[in-house]
Tab-separated table of C-alpha atoms in Angstrom:
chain	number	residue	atom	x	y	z
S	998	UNK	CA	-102.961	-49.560	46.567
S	999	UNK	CA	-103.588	-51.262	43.648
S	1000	UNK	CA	-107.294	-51.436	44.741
S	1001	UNK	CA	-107.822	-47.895	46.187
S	1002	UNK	CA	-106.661	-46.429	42.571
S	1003	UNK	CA	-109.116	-49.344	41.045
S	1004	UNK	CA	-111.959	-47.822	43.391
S	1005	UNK	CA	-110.869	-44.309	42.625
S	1006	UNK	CA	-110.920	-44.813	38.869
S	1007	UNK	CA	-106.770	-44.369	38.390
S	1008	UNK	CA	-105.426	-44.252	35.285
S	1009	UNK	CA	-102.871	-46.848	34.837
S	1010	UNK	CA	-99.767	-45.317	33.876
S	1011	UNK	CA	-98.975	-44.792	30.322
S	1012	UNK	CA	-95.387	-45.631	30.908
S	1013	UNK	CA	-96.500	-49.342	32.015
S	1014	UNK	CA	-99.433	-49.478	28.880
S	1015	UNK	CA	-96.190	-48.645	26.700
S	1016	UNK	CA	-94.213	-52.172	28.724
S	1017	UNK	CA	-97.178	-54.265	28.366
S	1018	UNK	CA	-97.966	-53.555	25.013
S	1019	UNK	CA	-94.099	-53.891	23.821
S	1020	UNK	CA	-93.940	-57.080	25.163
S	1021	UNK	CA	-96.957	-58.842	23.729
S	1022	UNK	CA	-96.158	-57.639	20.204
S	1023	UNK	CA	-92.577	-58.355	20.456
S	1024	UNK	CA	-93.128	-61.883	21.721
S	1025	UNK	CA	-95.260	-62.038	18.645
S	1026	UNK	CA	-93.272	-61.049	16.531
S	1027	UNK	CA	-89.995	-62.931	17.709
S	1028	UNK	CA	-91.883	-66.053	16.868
S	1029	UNK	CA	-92.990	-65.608	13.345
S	1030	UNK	CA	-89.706	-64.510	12.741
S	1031	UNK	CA	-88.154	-67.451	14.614
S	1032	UNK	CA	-90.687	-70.660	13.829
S	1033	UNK	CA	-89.887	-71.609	10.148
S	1034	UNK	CA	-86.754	-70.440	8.681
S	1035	UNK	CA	-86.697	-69.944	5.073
S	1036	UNK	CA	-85.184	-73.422	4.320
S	1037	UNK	CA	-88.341	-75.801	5.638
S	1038	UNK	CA	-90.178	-75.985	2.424
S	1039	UNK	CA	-87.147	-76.710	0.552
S	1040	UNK	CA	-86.094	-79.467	2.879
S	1041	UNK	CA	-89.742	-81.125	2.798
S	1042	UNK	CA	-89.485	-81.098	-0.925
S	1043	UNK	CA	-85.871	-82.385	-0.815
S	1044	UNK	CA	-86.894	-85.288	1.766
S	1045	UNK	CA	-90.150	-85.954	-0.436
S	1046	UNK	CA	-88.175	-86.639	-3.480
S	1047	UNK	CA	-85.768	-88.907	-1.539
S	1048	UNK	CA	-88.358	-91.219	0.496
S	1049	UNK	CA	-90.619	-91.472	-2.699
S	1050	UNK	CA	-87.753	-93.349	-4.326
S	1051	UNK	CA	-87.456	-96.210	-2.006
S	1052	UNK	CA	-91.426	-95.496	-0.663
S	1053	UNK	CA	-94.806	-94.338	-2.454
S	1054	UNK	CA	-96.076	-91.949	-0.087
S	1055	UNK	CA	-98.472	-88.661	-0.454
S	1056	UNK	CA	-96.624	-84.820	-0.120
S	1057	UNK	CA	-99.073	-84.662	2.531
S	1058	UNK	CA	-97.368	-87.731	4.783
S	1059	UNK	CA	-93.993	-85.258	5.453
S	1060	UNK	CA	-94.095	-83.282	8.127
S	1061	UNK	CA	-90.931	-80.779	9.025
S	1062	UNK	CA	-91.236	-78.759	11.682
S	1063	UNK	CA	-88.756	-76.569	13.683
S	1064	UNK	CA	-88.999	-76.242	17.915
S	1065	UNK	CA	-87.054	-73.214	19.408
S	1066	UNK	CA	-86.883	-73.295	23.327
S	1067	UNK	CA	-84.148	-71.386	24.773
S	1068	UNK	CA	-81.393	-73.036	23.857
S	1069	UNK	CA	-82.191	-75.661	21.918
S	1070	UNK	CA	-83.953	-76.073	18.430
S	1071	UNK	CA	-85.702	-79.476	17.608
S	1072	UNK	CA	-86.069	-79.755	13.962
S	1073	UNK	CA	-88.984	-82.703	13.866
S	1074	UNK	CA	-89.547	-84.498	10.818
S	1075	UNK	CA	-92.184	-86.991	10.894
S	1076	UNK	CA	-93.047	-89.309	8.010
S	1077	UNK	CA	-96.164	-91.423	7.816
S	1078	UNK	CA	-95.593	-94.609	6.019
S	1079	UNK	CA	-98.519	-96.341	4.141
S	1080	UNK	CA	-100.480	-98.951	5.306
S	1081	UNK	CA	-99.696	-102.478	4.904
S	1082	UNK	CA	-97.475	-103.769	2.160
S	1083	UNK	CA	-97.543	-102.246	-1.770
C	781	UNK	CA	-56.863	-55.901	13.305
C	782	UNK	CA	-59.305	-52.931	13.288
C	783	UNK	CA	-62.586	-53.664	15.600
C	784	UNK	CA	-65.662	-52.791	13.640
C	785	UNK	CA	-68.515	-51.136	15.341
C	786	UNK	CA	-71.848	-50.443	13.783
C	787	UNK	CA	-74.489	-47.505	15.323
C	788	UNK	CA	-77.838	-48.717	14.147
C	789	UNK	CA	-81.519	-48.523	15.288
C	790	UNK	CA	-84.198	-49.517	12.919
C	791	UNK	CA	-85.748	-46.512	13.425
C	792	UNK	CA	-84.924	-42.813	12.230
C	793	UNK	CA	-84.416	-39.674	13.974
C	794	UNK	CA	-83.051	-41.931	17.504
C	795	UNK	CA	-79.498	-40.196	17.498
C	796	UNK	CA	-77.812	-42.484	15.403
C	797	UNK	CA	-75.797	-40.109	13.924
C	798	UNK	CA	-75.322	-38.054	16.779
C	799	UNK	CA	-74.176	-40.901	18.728
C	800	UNK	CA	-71.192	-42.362	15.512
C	801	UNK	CA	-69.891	-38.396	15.178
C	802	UNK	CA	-69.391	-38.468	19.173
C	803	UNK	CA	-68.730	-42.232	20.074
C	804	UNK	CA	-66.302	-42.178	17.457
C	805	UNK	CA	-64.656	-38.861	18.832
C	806	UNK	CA	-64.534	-40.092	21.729
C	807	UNK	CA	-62.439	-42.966	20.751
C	808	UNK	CA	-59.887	-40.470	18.766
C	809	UNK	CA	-59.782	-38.249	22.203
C	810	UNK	CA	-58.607	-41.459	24.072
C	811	UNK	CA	-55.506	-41.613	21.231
C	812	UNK	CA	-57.046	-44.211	19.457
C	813	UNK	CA	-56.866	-44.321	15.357
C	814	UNK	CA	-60.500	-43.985	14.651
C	815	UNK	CA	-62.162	-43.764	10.853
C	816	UNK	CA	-66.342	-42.785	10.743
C	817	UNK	CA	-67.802	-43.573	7.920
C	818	UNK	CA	-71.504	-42.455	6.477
C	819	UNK	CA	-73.393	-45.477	5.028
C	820	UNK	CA	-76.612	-43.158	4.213
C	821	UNK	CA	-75.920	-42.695	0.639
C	822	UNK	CA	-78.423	-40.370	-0.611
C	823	UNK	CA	-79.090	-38.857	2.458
C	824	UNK	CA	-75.765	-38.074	3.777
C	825	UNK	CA	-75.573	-35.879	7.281
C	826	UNK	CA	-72.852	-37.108	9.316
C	827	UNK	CA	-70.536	-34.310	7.471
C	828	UNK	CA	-72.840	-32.128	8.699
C	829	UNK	CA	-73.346	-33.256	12.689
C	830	UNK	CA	-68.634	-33.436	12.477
C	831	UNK	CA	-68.347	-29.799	10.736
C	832	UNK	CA	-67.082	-30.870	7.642
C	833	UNK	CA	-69.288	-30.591	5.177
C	834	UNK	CA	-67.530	-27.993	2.978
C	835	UNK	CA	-64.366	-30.241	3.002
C	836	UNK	CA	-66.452	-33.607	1.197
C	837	UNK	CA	-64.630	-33.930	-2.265
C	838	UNK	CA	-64.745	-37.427	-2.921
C	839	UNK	CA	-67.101	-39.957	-0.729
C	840	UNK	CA	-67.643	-43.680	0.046
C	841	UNK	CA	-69.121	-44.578	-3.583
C	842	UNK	CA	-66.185	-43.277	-5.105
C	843	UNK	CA	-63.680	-45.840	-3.343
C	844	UNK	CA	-66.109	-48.592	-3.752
C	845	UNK	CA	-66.087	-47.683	-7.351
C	846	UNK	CA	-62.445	-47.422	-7.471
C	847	UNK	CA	-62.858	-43.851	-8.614
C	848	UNK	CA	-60.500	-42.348	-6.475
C	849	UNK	CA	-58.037	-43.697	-3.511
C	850	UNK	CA	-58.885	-44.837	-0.200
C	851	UNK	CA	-56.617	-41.704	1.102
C	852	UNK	CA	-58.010	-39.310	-1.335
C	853	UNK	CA	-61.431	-39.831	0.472
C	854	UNK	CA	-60.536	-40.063	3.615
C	855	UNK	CA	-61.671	-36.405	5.549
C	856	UNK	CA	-59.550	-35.484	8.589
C	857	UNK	CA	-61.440	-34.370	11.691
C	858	UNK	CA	-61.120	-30.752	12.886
C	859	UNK	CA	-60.970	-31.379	16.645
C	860	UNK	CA	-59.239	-34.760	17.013
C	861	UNK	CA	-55.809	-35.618	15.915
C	862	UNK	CA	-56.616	-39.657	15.099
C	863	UNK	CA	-59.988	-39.028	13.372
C	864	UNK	CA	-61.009	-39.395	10.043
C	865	UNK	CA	-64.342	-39.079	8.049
C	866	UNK	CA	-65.361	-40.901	4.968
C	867	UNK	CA	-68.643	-38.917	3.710
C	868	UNK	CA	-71.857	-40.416	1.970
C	869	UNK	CA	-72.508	-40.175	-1.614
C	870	UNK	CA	-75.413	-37.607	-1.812
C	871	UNK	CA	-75.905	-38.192	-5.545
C	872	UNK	CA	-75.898	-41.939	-6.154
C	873	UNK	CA	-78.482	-44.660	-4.761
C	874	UNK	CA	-78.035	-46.720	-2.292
C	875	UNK	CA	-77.749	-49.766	-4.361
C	876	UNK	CA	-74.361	-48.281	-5.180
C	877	UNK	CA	-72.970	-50.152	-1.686
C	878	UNK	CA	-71.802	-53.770	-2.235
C	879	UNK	CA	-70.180	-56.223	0.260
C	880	UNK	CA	-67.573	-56.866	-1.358
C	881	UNK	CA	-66.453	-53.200	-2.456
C	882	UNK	CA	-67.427	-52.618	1.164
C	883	UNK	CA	-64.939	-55.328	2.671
C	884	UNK	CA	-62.705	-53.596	0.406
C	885	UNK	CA	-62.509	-50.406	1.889
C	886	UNK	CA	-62.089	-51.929	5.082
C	887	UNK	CA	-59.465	-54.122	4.410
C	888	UNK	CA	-57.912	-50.999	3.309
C	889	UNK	CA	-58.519	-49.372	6.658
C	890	UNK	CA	-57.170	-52.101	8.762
C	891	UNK	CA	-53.818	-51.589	6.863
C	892	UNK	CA	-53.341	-48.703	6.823
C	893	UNK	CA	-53.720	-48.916	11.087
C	894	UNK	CA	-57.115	-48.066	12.092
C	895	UNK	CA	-58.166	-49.418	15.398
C	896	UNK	CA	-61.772	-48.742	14.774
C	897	UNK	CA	-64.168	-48.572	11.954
C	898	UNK	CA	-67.297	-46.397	13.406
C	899	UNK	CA	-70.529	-47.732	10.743
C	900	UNK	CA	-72.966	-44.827	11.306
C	901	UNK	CA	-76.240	-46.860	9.424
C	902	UNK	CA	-79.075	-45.517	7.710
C	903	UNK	CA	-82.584	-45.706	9.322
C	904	UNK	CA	-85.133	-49.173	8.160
C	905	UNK	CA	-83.649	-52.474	7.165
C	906	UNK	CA	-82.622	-51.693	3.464
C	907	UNK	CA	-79.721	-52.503	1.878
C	908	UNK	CA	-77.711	-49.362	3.275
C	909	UNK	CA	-78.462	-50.460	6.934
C	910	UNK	CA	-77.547	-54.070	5.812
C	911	UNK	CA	-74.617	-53.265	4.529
C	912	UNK	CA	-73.337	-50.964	7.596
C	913	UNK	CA	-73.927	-54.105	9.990
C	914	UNK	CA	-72.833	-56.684	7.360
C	915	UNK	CA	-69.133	-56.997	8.834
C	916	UNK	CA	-69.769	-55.537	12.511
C	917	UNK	CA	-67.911	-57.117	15.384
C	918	UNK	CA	-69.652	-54.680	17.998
C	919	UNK	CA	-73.062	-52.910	17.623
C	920	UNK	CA	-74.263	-49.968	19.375
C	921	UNK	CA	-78.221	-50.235	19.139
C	922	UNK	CA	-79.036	-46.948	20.024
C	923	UNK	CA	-83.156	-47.115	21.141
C	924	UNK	CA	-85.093	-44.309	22.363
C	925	UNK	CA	-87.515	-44.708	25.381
C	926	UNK	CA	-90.615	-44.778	23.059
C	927	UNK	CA	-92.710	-48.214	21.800
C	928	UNK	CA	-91.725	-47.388	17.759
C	929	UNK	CA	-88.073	-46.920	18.716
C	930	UNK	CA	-88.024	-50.746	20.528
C	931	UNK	CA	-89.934	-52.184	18.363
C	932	UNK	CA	-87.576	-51.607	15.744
C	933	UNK	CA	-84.569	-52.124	17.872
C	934	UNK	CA	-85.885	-55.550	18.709
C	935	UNK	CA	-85.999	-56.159	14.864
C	936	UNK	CA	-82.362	-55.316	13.935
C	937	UNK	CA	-81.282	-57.130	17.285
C	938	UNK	CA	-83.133	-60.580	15.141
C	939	UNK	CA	-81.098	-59.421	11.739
C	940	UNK	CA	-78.083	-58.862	14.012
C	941	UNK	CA	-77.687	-62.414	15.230
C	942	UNK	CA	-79.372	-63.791	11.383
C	943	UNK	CA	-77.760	-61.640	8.566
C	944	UNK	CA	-74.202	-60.647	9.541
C	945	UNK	CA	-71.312	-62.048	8.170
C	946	UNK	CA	-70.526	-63.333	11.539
C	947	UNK	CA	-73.877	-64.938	11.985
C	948	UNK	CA	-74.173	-66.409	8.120
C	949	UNK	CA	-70.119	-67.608	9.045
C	950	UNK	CA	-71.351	-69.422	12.111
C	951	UNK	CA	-68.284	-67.354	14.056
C	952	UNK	CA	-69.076	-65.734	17.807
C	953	UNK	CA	-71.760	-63.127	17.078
C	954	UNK	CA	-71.829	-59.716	16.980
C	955	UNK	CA	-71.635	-58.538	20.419
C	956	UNK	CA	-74.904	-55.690	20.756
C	957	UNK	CA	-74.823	-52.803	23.208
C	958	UNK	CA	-77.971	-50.932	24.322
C	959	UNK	CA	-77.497	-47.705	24.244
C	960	UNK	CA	-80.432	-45.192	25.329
C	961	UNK	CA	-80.899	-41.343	24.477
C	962	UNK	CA	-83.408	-39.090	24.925
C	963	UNK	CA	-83.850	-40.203	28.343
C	964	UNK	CA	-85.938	-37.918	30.910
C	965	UNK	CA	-85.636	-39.048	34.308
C	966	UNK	CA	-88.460	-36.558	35.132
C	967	UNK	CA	-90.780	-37.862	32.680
C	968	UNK	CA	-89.570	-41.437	33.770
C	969	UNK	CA	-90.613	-40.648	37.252
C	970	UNK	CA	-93.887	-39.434	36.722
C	971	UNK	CA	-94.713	-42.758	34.739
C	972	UNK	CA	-94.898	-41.417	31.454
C	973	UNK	CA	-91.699	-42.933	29.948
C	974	UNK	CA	-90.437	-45.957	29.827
C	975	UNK	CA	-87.571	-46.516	32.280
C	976	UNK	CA	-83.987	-47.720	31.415
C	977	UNK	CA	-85.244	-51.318	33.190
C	978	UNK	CA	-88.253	-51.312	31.656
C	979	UNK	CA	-86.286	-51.387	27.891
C	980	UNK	CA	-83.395	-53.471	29.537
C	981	UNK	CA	-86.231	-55.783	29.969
C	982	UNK	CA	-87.495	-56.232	26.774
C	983	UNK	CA	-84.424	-55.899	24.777
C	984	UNK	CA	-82.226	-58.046	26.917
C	985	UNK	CA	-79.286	-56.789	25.943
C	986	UNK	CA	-76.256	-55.228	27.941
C	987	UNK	CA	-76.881	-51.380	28.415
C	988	UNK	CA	-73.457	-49.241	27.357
C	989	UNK	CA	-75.122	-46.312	28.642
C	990	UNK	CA	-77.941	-43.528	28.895
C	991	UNK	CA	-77.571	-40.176	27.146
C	992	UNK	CA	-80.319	-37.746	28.555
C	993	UNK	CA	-82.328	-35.354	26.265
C	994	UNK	CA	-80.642	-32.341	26.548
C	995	UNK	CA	-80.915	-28.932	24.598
C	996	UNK	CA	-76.970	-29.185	23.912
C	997	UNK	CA	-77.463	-32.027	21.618
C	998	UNK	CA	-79.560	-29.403	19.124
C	999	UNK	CA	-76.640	-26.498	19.968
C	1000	UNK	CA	-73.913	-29.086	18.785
C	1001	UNK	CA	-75.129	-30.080	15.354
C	1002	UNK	CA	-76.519	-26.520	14.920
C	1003	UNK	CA	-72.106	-25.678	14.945
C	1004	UNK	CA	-71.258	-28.624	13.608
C	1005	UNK	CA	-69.244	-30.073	16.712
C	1006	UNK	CA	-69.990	-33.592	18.309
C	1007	UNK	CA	-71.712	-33.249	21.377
C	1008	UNK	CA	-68.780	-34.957	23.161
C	1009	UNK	CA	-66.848	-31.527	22.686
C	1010	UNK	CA	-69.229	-29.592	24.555
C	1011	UNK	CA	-67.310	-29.387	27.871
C	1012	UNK	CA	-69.379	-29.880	31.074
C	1013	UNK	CA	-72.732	-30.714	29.574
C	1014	UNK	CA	-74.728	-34.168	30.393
C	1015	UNK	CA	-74.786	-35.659	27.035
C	1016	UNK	CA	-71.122	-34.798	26.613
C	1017	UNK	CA	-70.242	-36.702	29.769
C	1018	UNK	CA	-72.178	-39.337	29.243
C	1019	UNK	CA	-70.495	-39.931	25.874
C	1020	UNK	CA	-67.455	-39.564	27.326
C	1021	UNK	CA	-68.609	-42.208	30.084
C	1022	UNK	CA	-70.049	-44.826	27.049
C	1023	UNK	CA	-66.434	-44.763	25.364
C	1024	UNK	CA	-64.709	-45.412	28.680
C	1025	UNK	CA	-67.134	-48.218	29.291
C	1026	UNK	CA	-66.629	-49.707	25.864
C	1027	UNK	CA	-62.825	-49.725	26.688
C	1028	UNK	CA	-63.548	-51.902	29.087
C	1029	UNK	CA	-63.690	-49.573	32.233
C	1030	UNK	CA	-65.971	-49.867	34.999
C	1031	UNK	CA	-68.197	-46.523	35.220
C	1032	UNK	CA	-71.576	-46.216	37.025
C	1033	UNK	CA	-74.533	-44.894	35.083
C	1034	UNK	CA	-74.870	-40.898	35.536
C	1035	UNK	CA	-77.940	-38.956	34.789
C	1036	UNK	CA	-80.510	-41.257	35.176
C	1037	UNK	CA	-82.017	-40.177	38.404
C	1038	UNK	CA	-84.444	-37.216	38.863
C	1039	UNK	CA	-82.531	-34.840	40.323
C	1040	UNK	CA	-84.379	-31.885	42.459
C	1041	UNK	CA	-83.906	-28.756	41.734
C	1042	UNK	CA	-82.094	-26.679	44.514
C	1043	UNK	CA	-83.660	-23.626	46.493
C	1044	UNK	CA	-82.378	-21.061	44.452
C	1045	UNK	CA	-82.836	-22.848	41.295
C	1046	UNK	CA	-86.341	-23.260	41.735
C	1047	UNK	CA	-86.338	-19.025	43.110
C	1048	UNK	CA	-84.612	-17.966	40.330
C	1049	UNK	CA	-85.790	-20.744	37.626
C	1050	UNK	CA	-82.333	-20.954	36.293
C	1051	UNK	CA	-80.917	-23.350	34.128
């Protein structure tokens, strides 16, 4: 079928353009909405200020990100320590 | 305590209001103590779609203000025994709504016995929209079977479960029913219109029902009567199916199939 209207030069359905279409923006969309909440940069300045007491380390050596999967969010925050001793 | 439903869609022109004037109707028909309430200050029209536009004295802005009492405001419906209407400022802005003159008025409401607060919201994501789905319990996201309509139904579904008070409180969220109009199982069938699985798909949510386009939607708000009340028509019974279903009865979907027309409908070409 799907070949015969392929050979016959069918129009795909506008109906299933309209499905298609829907769901690649809205899966889009749901993630930029979804990936950082509003709080992240706050937090990575918050942590920043806290490690650099006890630590000298660069703005650049905190990294906070946020993981959605179904249902589960992994908030990662990874800090890179200097080399060697200060 | 009085449940708190809200009829939004992101988009305009979907059958929000048509849907709050007869949902909440419906609820009044079935004996329950039902208030409607217009949050599209500025652009008020629910008066309009329940026939009682002449009778608006005082409106929603006026109780949040403290202007005037709660009862003074309060418009009793023409066809229904336990409904009431509470109109739309036309004059002031919409920055005139505030949560906690809101919460207010429906604290208010829940004393003085309502069962259910029907939040007919403004079309986009401003603050009158906000503020209709700010204390919601149930929502009625009523989509049409067009790619602008879900788009924007998938966007208030996010600020549904992200800027309620239930959401911000951390409490069980607001519970979201789909609710299609405009639906044309003719156009469906010929693949020009997205079908009620096709949105059920990308929505995810649970459908309350389908309302099909029908010319008696146009005759009702032309009198001023909810659609519900126009006996024997489609979108009337599907209405009157939606409400059943969101009092927890079991009722299979009508008007969703194509249905041929018989012999001497298509000799005669009646309607």
């Amino acid at each position: 079928m799907g070949f015969l209207s392929f050979m016959l030069g069918e129009k795909q359905k506008s109906a299933t353009v309209a499905k298609e279409r829907l769901q690649i923006i809205l899966a889009h969309e749901r993630t930029s909405r979804s990936a950082s909440p509003d709080y992240l940069p706050a937090l990575q300045r918050e942590l920043l200020a806290v490690v650099t007491k006890y630590v000298s380390i660069h703005p650049n050596d905190i990294k906070v990100h946020l993981e959605r999967h179904d249902n589960l969010e992994v908030l990662e925050v990874k800090i890179e320590l200097p080399d060697g001793p200060r | 305590m009085a449940k708190i439903i809200v009829v939004t869609s992101g988009k305009g022109g979907v059958g929000k209001t048509t849907t709050s004037a007869s949902f909440a109707s419906g609820l009044a028909i079935r004996g329950h103590k039902t208030v409607v309430i217009d949050f599209d200050v500025g652009l008020r029209n629910l008066d309009l779609v329940m026939g009682c536009e002449r009778r608006v004295v005082y409106d929603l802005i006026n109780v949040i203000n403290s202007e005037v009492h709660l009862q003074q405001a309060l418009i009793k419906d023409k066809h229904c025994e336990n409904l009431f209407v509470l109109a739309a400022s036309q004059t002031r802005d919409k920055e005139a709504l505030n949560k906690e003159g809101v919460g207010r008025v429906f604290q208010e409401l829940a004393e003085m016995d309502f069962e259910f607060i029907v939040c007919d919201s403004p079309a986009g994501i401003e603050t009158g929209a906000m503020m209709a789905m700010h204390f919601a319990d149930e929502a009625l996201v009523v989509t049409n079977p067009e790619v602008s309509s879900v788009r924007d139904s998938d966007r208030i579904l996010g600020m549904l479960s992200s800027k309620t008070l239930r959401a911000i409180e951390g409490r069980e969220p607001v519970k979201e029913h789909l609710l299609i109009t405009r639906y044309n199982p003719t156009r469906v069938q010929g693949g020009e219109m997205l079908s009620i699985e096709d949105i059920h798909e990308i929505l995810r949510i649970k459908l309350i029902g389908v309302v099909p386009e029908s010319e008696v939607v146009l005759q009702a708000s032309n009198q001023g009567v909810p659609v519900i009340h126009m006996a024997g028509a489609d979108a009337s019974e599907a209405y009157k199916d939606i409400v059943a279903r969101f009092l927890g009865e079991d009722k299979p979907m009508r008007f969703i199939d194509l249905v041929k027309p018989g012999f001497f409908k298509r000799l005669f070409g009646a309607r």
